[in-house]
Every structure is written in structure tokens, then in C-alpha cells.
């Protein structure tokens, strides 16, 4: 009897859980479904598909397809993969294995798209199970080992154990019981290490199955009973049929047929309940053989016919062939030789068909091996010819190289002399340039000190004098008081602009990070003057370390400052946005407000608009102003990166 082939189906979807479907539970899920949308509704549909997989596979498939439609609607690749997996599991439960493979591969494609390593491994494992059930063991092992590769990388102990189990199943099918037992033991130990109750239960059932082949019946019964109780405790009634079938085979081997009959019938009935036609056929074949031993030929024939029909449903050719063998034996033992001959002939045809498939596969493998050896010989011959040709070329090349070596040496020496002279000339020019830059820097520092110490001090004195006048005299003339405030404010603004100019003069280069800080300081001050306006400043992080000349930096700063000031003064805006970003051509700067705007056709170049355009043109850029009454104003500046250091 085949071991638990569908164990992975419980482990490949994060939304599954060990519960039997209950009417109250499905009803509550359906009620919740009516109020849900998006991912929440998707997961509930998956829950319902899972719940109905225990009792009503048509309903399970319906909810799986609804989940897929919802996953596509919300455009979630991870949800699409999960939905395909749910549909594939339902087909696998129904023993419709070709459909199961199709949907498992769709799930695999979605998981590869989002690079979900564990999901990819789960899909490979599920595909392996489907091929295993179909009897395509080469494909099954190929997919199992792909899954194991990913599980090993993630060090997922439970999933590693699961894959060891499935590999063990393949070896058991090929009657390599020693290897099968090794893999089953390894799986059991891993599950115990992971404290995985479900995995321990599955492994116990598999050990109970394989130990029968070593006539270790007492151990087999112990592990099978552990598995049966484990499935009942976890609520997996579908899978109690497997350990019960193992127990039937133990008592069959011990010739305790009454007990064996009871367990065979229980196992088959449980598989029928959940429409697991492959195992109905597989267990039925074992029971039919048991009935032949008891000389209950008519009953054996009835069980074999049922097994054959179930094998056809699950497309299990090997199991159908075994049913024909049991029918031939039962009819022969019962004296119905014509019928025995017919089924023996069907058995022979089926066996030949399976043999031909294996033989064809072997021929293909031999042909591939022959073609590979043929190609290797041709490659070896070409390699020898190439080596001989290369040897002559090397000799000829050596002679040519020897001939031109002297000339090349003379040419190289002359080239080195020329290069050295060129480097000396460049060094002299570089030194002269550095000296000139140092002189210019000294002059620049001298001018900035004079501006700060003389003009800055004088402007500060004006502000102080105005404040003293206002303090010394009780000015009741509001007009005069306003004039003095204007003088003080204008002088303060002049000091700020003077500091900005000194800052630019003292900088060889200005980074956009410097501009960022300077603009932020200006905006913070603007917030105080215009509390009703919300300011936003955005700058692309990739520009932080990009530098420009002090002239370019100052012009950019002054233009932004002018645009913001215009918006504050004239637009009645509630929000002003300054955005600096990188684009394909260079750098774009936008100053956007949501104020009144103005008519571009009738507006004159006042309010600093002409000045802004002139500043940007002077540094090789372009400035555009876009506005209309009631739509706010957008000042757009575009600069080429190569123009930043001019």
C-alpha cells in the first residue's frame, strides 16, 4: 500500500489549520464573507475552500476559484499563488492529477515571480506528489529534490522532514525498502526535533507501513496506532484510513483474517468518503489478495472490480494492472478459466505497456548517452586539431614578436620621454592654476571680511539707532512709527542678504545639501511671517552630495527665495511647495502655490518675475512661469548638470 501521499497539502498554505469542517464554522465564514472586501475576503474564501476539502470537494473547488478571481482583482501575486495552490489541492484530493499538476505549476510561476523561496519549494513538492501518484517516479524525484534544495537553504526542519518522507515513498514504491526506511526514520527524527505534532503523526504512519516489509509487525502496529490516534486528535479524519490500512496488512500477514477484514473495510470506506480513488484502488487490491488467501473468490472479484474502477478515475495505470492480475487469479481459483484468461490477457497487456514505457525511456537514455559520447569524441578530435594549429601559430607568433620586439622597445622609450615631458608641462600649468586660485580666494576672503566688518556693522548700527529712537521717544505718530519699522525691517533684510552673499563668496562650491539647509532656514523664517501658510520642502536624496559653483548656487537660492516671497506677498496661498528633483536631462526645481494666480497674457514682468528668469538664464538654465486666475502659480526651473559648475 502506498504511504500518505498528500501530506504536504496541509503544509503548503499558511491559512490551513487542523480542524474538521463543521456546519457552524462554515456558516459563520459565509456570513462574514458578505461584509468583507479585498484581501480579507480572499482569505475567507481560502478558509472555506480548505474547510470543504474535508467533506464536499465540489464546494472546495468553487471557493478556490472564487478566491482566484478575488486575488486577480486585487492584483496580488502572493494571493494568486495561494489560490492556484488551493485549486490544485482540491484536484489532487479528487485524484484528478493532470489538473492538479497544471494548477500547481501556475502557483509555482507566481511564486517565482515574487521570489517566495518557501512557496517555490512547496510547489515543487506538490508537483512531485502528483507525479508520484501518477506513477512517474523520475519526475516525482526530480521535483522532490528541487524542493529539498530550497528547504535546506532556509533550514526549515519540518519541510525537510516532509520531503524526506516523500522521497521515502518513491523508494518504497520501487521496493527498495531499506532506503525507504532510512528516509522515513530521518523524517521522523526531524519532526520530533521540530516538535511538529502533525509531522510526527505522518511519519509514524509511514514507519508503520514500511516495517511490514521487514516482518516487524509489532513495531508496525505500534507506529500505525500512534498515527491513527494522532490524526483523530488533530481532526484529520481523512487520513486515519492510512494507518488503519497498515494495520489491516499486518493482520493479513499474520493470517488473522477476521481482524484484517475489519480494518480493510474501514480503510476503504474512509477513502471513499473523501473520494480518494487512488487509495480506494490501492487498498482494494491488497484486500482482494487477502480474500484470495481465504478462498473467498467471489468477494475478491467484487473488490477487485471496484478497485479497477477507482484506478481508472485516478488515472493510476499501475494500480489498474494489479487489479487485473487479482481478477485473473480469483477467476482461475474459482474455476472460471475463460474469465481468468481474459483478465490475465489484460494484465499482460498492461504490464507490457508499462514495460514499453520504461523500455522507451531506457532507449531514450541510451540514445542520449550515445549522442553525448559522440559529441565528446568530436570535441576531442577538434581539440587535438586546434592544439596543433595553435602550436604552429605560436611558433609563427614568436618569430613575429621577436622581429618587432626591438622596434617596439625603441618606440616605447621615445613614447615614455614624450609622456614625461607632457606630464611636466601639465604639472607646471596645474601649479600656476592653484596659485591663481589661492590669490583669488585670498581676495574673496578679504572682500567678505570687509563686507561683514564694515557694511554689516553699519547696517546693525542703523537697526540699533532706530530701536533707540523708538525707545527714547514716545512716538505717537503711527505713520512715523511705521516708517521706522520699515527702515528697521529693510535693514534687517539687507543684513540677511549680505550674509547670504558672504556665504556664497566664501564657498568654492555649494552642495545641494548646503542649499537644502539654507532654504530650510529661509522657509522657517517665512513661516513666522506667514503663519497661515503651510510650507513643504522636498529634495531628492540622490542630489545631497551634488555640488555647483558658488555663483550657480547663489542664483538658485535667490530665485527660490524670490518665488516664495512673491507667493507670500501676492497669492493669498494656503500652501507653498518647493521641490528639487533629478530628471533625465538634469535637475528640475519647482515652486508651487495654491493661491489666486494671475493672467499670464495681461501680467507684466513685475514682482521679480523678469529678474528670476534673468538669473536662471545667466547660469545656463531655463525658467518657466505658469499661472491662471484661481489656479495658483508654478515656477519651473530646469538646469543641465554640466552647467552647475560654470
XYZ file of C-alpha atoms in Angstrom, residues 76-527:
452
model
C -1.685 40.368 -5.530
C 0.816 37.794 -6.860
C 1.148 36.127 -3.450
C -2.657 35.731 -3.215
C -2.815 34.427 -6.805
C -0.200 31.776 -5.934
C -2.177 30.775 -2.810
C -5.439 30.499 -4.795
C -3.846 28.324 -7.508
C -2.448 26.113 -4.745
C -5.912 25.732 -3.150
C -7.452 24.734 -6.506
C -4.593 22.285 -7.186
C -5.043 20.689 -3.746
C -8.739 20.129 -4.430
C -7.990 18.425 -7.754
C -5.371 16.312 -6.001
C -7.901 15.253 -3.342
C -10.226 14.285 -6.209
C -7.407 12.272 -7.822
C -7.610 14.486 -10.955
C -3.841 14.606 -11.139
C -3.279 16.236 -14.544
C -5.379 19.216 -13.437
C -3.551 19.265 -10.095
C -0.168 19.494 -11.883
C -1.421 22.333 -14.139
C -2.545 24.455 -11.183
C 0.493 23.636 -9.030
C 2.686 24.868 -11.905
C 0.637 28.072 -12.160
C 1.196 28.565 -8.423
C 4.924 27.886 -8.933
C 5.153 30.577 -11.664
C 3.511 33.177 -9.389
C 5.821 32.283 -6.502
C 8.899 32.525 -8.733
C 7.717 35.960 -9.858
C 7.747 37.255 -6.253
C 10.817 35.142 -5.280
C 8.976 33.332 -2.482
C 11.589 30.638 -1.731
C 9.453 28.555 0.639
C 6.441 28.854 -1.656
C 8.569 27.710 -4.616
C 9.721 24.693 -2.604
C 6.124 23.857 -1.597
C 5.008 23.950 -5.239
C 7.855 21.681 -6.346
C 6.936 19.264 -3.562
C 3.248 19.244 -4.533
C 4.111 18.659 -8.203
C 6.332 15.782 -7.091
C 3.412 14.240 -5.157
C 1.141 14.446 -8.211
C 3.719 12.722 -10.447
C 4.393 10.167 -7.713
C 0.682 9.290 -7.623
C 0.585 9.070 -11.439
C 3.499 6.624 -11.318
C 6.002 8.972 -12.985
C 8.673 8.439 -10.347
C 11.534 10.112 -12.225
C 9.556 13.367 -12.418
C 8.481 12.935 -8.801
C 12.057 12.603 -7.508
C 13.237 15.455 -9.722
C 10.689 17.807 -8.129
C 11.251 16.465 -4.594
C 14.978 17.186 -4.766
C 14.319 20.685 -6.143
C 12.053 21.297 -3.148
C 14.660 19.909 -0.751
C 17.259 22.332 -2.163
C 15.144 25.336 -1.115
C 14.146 23.824 2.245
C 17.810 23.130 3.066
C 18.741 26.754 2.251
C 16.018 28.007 4.604
C 16.863 25.343 7.223
C 13.143 24.566 7.538
C 13.269 21.351 9.580
C 9.593 20.422 9.219
C 9.603 20.891 5.448
C 12.901 18.979 5.111
C 11.306 16.118 7.030
C 8.232 16.252 4.793
C 10.383 15.947 1.654
C 12.397 13.068 3.150
C 9.061 11.324 3.666
C 8.015 11.767 0.045
C 11.396 10.546 -1.236
C 10.988 7.518 1.028
C 7.590 6.851 -0.558
C 9.203 6.650 -4.021
C 11.820 4.175 -2.805
C 9.102 2.099 -1.164
C 7.140 2.006 -4.434
C 10.289 0.698 -6.141
C 10.585 -1.918 -3.358
C 13.876 -0.512 -2.121
C 12.592 -0.893 1.432
C 15.946 -0.330 3.119
C 16.354 3.141 1.597
C 12.706 3.912 2.211
C 13.085 3.052 5.899
C 16.218 5.240 6.119
C 14.338 8.277 4.745
C 11.275 7.586 6.902
C 13.456 7.390 10.033
C 15.232 10.605 9.093
C 11.874 12.329 8.589
C 10.559 11.064 11.934
C 13.677 12.306 13.788
C 13.410 15.753 12.141
C 9.731 16.063 13.082
C 10.497 15.103 16.696
C 13.283 17.714 16.735
C 10.866 20.331 15.393
C 8.147 19.226 17.865
C 5.783 19.048 14.899
C 2.802 17.014 16.074
C 1.292 16.591 12.617
C 4.656 15.589 11.131
C 5.270 13.040 13.887
C 1.827 11.580 13.164
C 2.517 11.286 9.414
C 5.967 9.762 9.983
C 4.552 7.257 12.454
C 2.090 6.096 9.776
C 4.873 5.753 7.210
C 7.060 3.767 9.605
C 4.070 1.539 10.352
C 3.730 0.916 6.614
C 7.401 0.189 5.776
C 8.099 -2.049 8.788
C 5.595 -4.602 7.397
C 8.117 -5.339 4.623
C 10.695 -6.315 7.271
C 8.132 -8.534 9.108
C 8.497 -6.269 12.162
C 4.768 -6.482 12.828
C 4.758 -5.444 16.481
C 6.620 -2.211 15.698
C 4.392 -1.649 12.675
C 1.233 -1.884 14.805
C 2.722 0.450 17.423
C 3.535 3.189 14.896
C 0.277 2.696 12.981
C -1.755 3.065 16.177
C 0.243 6.216 17.043
C -0.636 7.628 13.617
C -4.342 6.725 13.883
C -4.686 8.404 17.280
C -2.637 11.376 16.107
C -4.923 12.021 13.125
C -8.021 11.681 15.300
C -6.606 14.119 17.839
C -5.712 16.642 15.143
C -9.110 16.247 13.475
C -7.789 14.806 10.193
C -10.364 12.032 9.716
C -9.444 11.823 6.028
C -6.028 10.391 6.911
C -6.959 7.837 9.550
C -7.570 5.493 6.596
C -3.796 5.141 6.016
C -2.706 3.723 9.403
C -5.879 1.595 9.507
C -4.847 0.136 6.135
C -1.365 -0.582 7.546
C -2.910 -2.422 10.489
C -5.044 -4.455 8.050
C -1.900 -5.549 6.192
C -0.168 -6.552 9.455
C -3.065 -8.801 10.497
C -3.282 -10.080 6.896
C 0.427 -11.074 7.083
C -0.208 -12.751 10.452
C -3.182 -14.666 8.899
C -5.555 -13.131 11.433
C -8.069 -12.581 8.654
C -11.104 -11.598 10.723
C -9.264 -8.579 12.130
C -7.663 -7.841 8.727
C -11.124 -7.850 7.025
C -12.456 -5.316 9.535
C -9.546 -2.926 9.076
C -9.508 -3.253 5.259
C -13.199 -2.341 5.099
C -12.732 0.610 7.465
C -9.802 1.945 5.419
C -11.607 1.613 2.053
C -14.795 3.216 3.412
C -12.808 6.160 4.784
C -11.030 6.711 1.452
C -14.377 6.517 -0.393
C -15.880 9.092 1.965
C -13.287 11.627 0.877
C -13.209 10.473 -2.789
C -9.558 9.406 -2.629
C -9.937 6.990 -5.545
C -6.254 6.145 -5.864
C -6.136 4.783 -2.314
C -9.555 3.110 -2.708
C -7.989 1.179 -5.600
C -4.656 0.610 -3.858
C -6.195 -0.662 -0.600
C -8.810 -2.609 -2.556
C -6.079 -4.546 -4.375
C -4.470 -5.509 -1.058
C -7.861 -6.622 0.331
C -8.616 -8.631 -2.836
C -5.355 -10.575 -2.348
C -6.291 -11.213 1.291
C -9.681 -12.623 0.196
C -7.962 -14.947 -2.313
C -5.857 -16.330 0.551
C -9.130 -17.084 2.380
C -10.593 -18.706 -0.803
C -13.379 -16.126 -0.840
C -13.078 -15.757 -4.603
C -16.428 -14.110 -5.377
C -15.810 -11.413 -2.773
C -12.275 -10.920 -4.080
C -13.642 -10.422 -7.626
C -16.148 -7.808 -6.422
C -13.447 -5.901 -4.509
C -11.042 -6.054 -7.490
C -13.693 -4.735 -9.909
C -14.321 -1.837 -7.543
C -10.567 -1.231 -7.260
C -10.212 -1.262 -11.050
C -12.974 1.334 -11.483
C -11.378 3.563 -8.842
C -7.963 3.219 -10.530
C -9.488 4.439 -13.807
C -10.893 7.511 -12.017
C -7.441 8.422 -10.705
C -5.585 7.536 -13.943
C -3.412 5.057 -11.998
C -2.379 2.585 -14.714
C -0.132 0.510 -12.470
C -2.888 0.007 -9.854
C -5.392 -0.940 -12.610
C -2.949 -3.540 -13.953
C -2.607 -5.058 -10.459
C -6.425 -5.250 -10.196
C -6.500 -7.242 -13.474
C -3.900 -9.635 -12.020
C -6.051 -10.186 -8.891
C -9.147 -10.799 -11.077
C -7.250 -13.361 -13.184
C -6.133 -15.225 -10.030
C -9.576 -15.147 -8.399
C -11.381 -16.399 -11.524
C -8.766 -19.137 -12.042
C -9.011 -20.279 -8.403
C -12.828 -20.296 -8.715
C -12.713 -22.442 -11.847
C -13.842 -19.721 -14.303
C -10.973 -20.201 -16.740
C -12.392 -18.194 -19.654
C -12.708 -15.107 -17.427
C -9.321 -15.847 -15.884
C -7.799 -15.917 -19.382
C -9.430 -12.592 -20.328
C -8.092 -10.792 -17.246
C -4.703 -12.485 -17.495
C -4.515 -11.124 -21.043
C -5.473 -7.619 -19.825
C -2.840 -7.909 -17.114
C -0.249 -8.932 -19.687
C -1.166 -6.031 -21.987
C -0.993 -3.555 -19.094
C 2.313 -4.944 -17.915
C 3.720 -4.790 -21.452
C 2.523 -1.205 -21.784
C 4.282 -0.230 -18.570
C 7.348 -2.181 -19.690
C 7.311 -0.412 -23.077
C 7.209 2.964 -21.361
C 10.190 2.034 -19.231
C 11.915 0.500 -22.258
C 11.263 3.616 -24.374
C 12.631 5.722 -21.568
C 15.705 3.482 -21.368
C 16.181 3.717 -25.168
C 15.978 7.492 -24.979
C 18.521 7.481 -22.158
C 20.850 5.176 -24.143
C 20.416 7.329 -27.268
C 21.154 10.465 -25.257
C 24.210 8.762 -23.769
C 25.372 7.686 -27.269
C 24.868 11.183 -28.691
C 26.741 12.673 -25.741
C 29.690 10.287 -26.230
C 29.669 11.040 -29.971
C 29.769 14.771 -29.327
C 32.558 14.297 -26.778
C 34.661 12.375 -29.353
C 34.122 15.082 -31.990
C 35.041 17.742 -29.473
C 38.173 15.807 -28.510
C 39.209 15.491 -32.190
C 38.632 19.198 -32.792
C 40.579 19.971 -29.641
C 43.622 17.981 -30.917
C 43.447 19.763 -34.294
C 43.121 23.104 -32.561
C 46.159 22.367 -30.375
C 48.287 21.536 -33.448
C 47.119 24.673 -35.228
C 47.761 26.739 -32.111
C 51.295 25.285 -31.841
C 52.188 26.473 -35.383
C 50.582 29.818 -34.700
C 52.600 30.134 -31.501
C 55.871 29.426 -33.350
C 54.998 31.934 -36.072
C 53.864 34.424 -33.458
C 57.122 34.021 -31.530
C 59.140 34.818 -34.658
C 56.989 37.868 -35.416
C 57.198 39.073 -31.817
C 60.975 38.623 -31.781
C 61.241 40.627 -35.006
C 59.198 43.577 -33.781
C 60.333 43.472 -30.128
C 63.387 45.670 -30.771
C 61.399 48.279 -32.693
C 58.644 48.236 -30.038
C 61.236 48.806 -27.279
C 62.708 51.838 -29.058
C 59.221 53.220 -29.731
C 58.213 52.685 -26.096
C 61.257 54.540 -24.772
C 60.548 57.507 -27.049
C 56.898 57.468 -26.029
C 57.871 57.471 -22.327
C 60.117 60.522 -22.889
C 57.269 62.366 -24.628
C 54.832 61.404 -21.880
C 57.215 62.589 -19.179
C 57.628 65.977 -20.874
C 53.848 66.279 -21.242
C 53.318 65.459 -17.552
C 55.919 68.079 -16.524
C 54.123 70.683 -18.654
C 50.716 69.775 -17.142
C 52.193 69.939 -13.639
C 53.557 73.450 -14.266
C 50.137 74.591 -15.523
C 48.390 72.991 -12.526
C 50.725 74.723 -10.074
C 50.121 78.072 -11.786
C 46.361 77.497 -11.662
C 46.464 76.622 -7.954
C 48.488 79.748 -7.207
C 45.947 81.857 -9.108
C 43.057 80.210 -7.263
C 44.772 80.846 -3.919
C 45.175 84.536 -4.777
C 41.525 84.765 -5.821
C 40.465 83.040 -2.613
C 42.502 85.468 -0.539
C 40.887 88.412 -2.365
C 37.445 86.858 -1.891
C 38.032 86.385 1.866
C 39.316 89.948 2.152
C 36.207 91.339 0.432
C 33.856 89.198 2.540
C 35.604 90.368 5.752
C 35.235 93.990 4.650
C 31.560 93.464 3.889
C 30.957 91.784 7.228
C 33.057 94.135 9.381
C 32.198 97.437 7.704
C 28.840 97.291 5.893
C 27.427 94.649 8.233
C 28.426 96.677 11.288
C 26.951 99.853 9.774
C 23.636 98.163 8.993
C 23.499 96.742 12.524
C 24.167 100.267 13.830
C 21.193 101.582 11.791
C 18.865 98.967 13.315
C 20.158 99.756 16.798
C 19.719 103.510 16.202
C 16.129 103.084 15.018
C 15.322 100.952 18.061
C 16.914 103.563 20.362
C 14.860 106.346 18.727
C 11.661 104.391 19.284
C 12.672 103.655 22.865
C 13.878 107.174 23.725
C 10.882 108.998 22.319
C 7.298 108.209 22.983
C 6.246 108.241 19.323
C 2.531 108.793 18.983
C 2.664 109.425 15.280
C 1.739 105.969 13.898
C 2.890 106.980 10.409
C 6.370 107.864 11.653
C 6.446 104.730 13.787
C 5.561 102.662 10.695
C 8.293 104.338 8.672
C 10.869 103.498 11.335
C 9.647 99.863 11.366
C 10.008 99.745 7.587
C 13.577 101.085 7.824
C 14.403 98.531 10.522
C 12.819 95.688 8.544
C 14.521 96.684 5.297
C 17.887 96.953 7.034
C 17.392 93.543 8.657
C 16.577 92.034 5.237
C 19.683 93.690 3.784
C 21.830 92.118 6.539
C 20.354 88.667 5.745
C 21.063 89.111 2.022
C 24.557 90.347 2.852
C 25.190 87.221 4.937
C 23.941 85.047 2.075
C 26.312 86.835 -0.304
C 29.250 86.388 2.092
C 28.318 82.709 2.462
C 28.412 82.258 -1.316
C 31.684 84.200 -1.702
C 33.410 82.067 0.934
C 32.410 78.811 -0.787
C 34.410 77.316 -3.639
C 31.457 75.061 -4.300
C 27.961 74.774 -2.859
C 26.349 71.344 -2.458
C 22.631 70.809 -2.699
C 22.804 69.763 0.950
C 24.070 73.320 1.713
C 21.208 74.735 -0.386
C 18.806 72.442 1.449
C 19.866 73.852 4.833
C 19.857 77.467 3.564
C 16.408 77.165 2.015
C 15.057 75.433 5.131
C 16.329 78.352 7.276
C 14.640 80.798 4.923
C 11.370 78.819 4.996
C 11.426 78.617 8.805
C 11.655 82.414 8.922
C 8.902 82.672 6.299
C 6.650 80.513 8.486
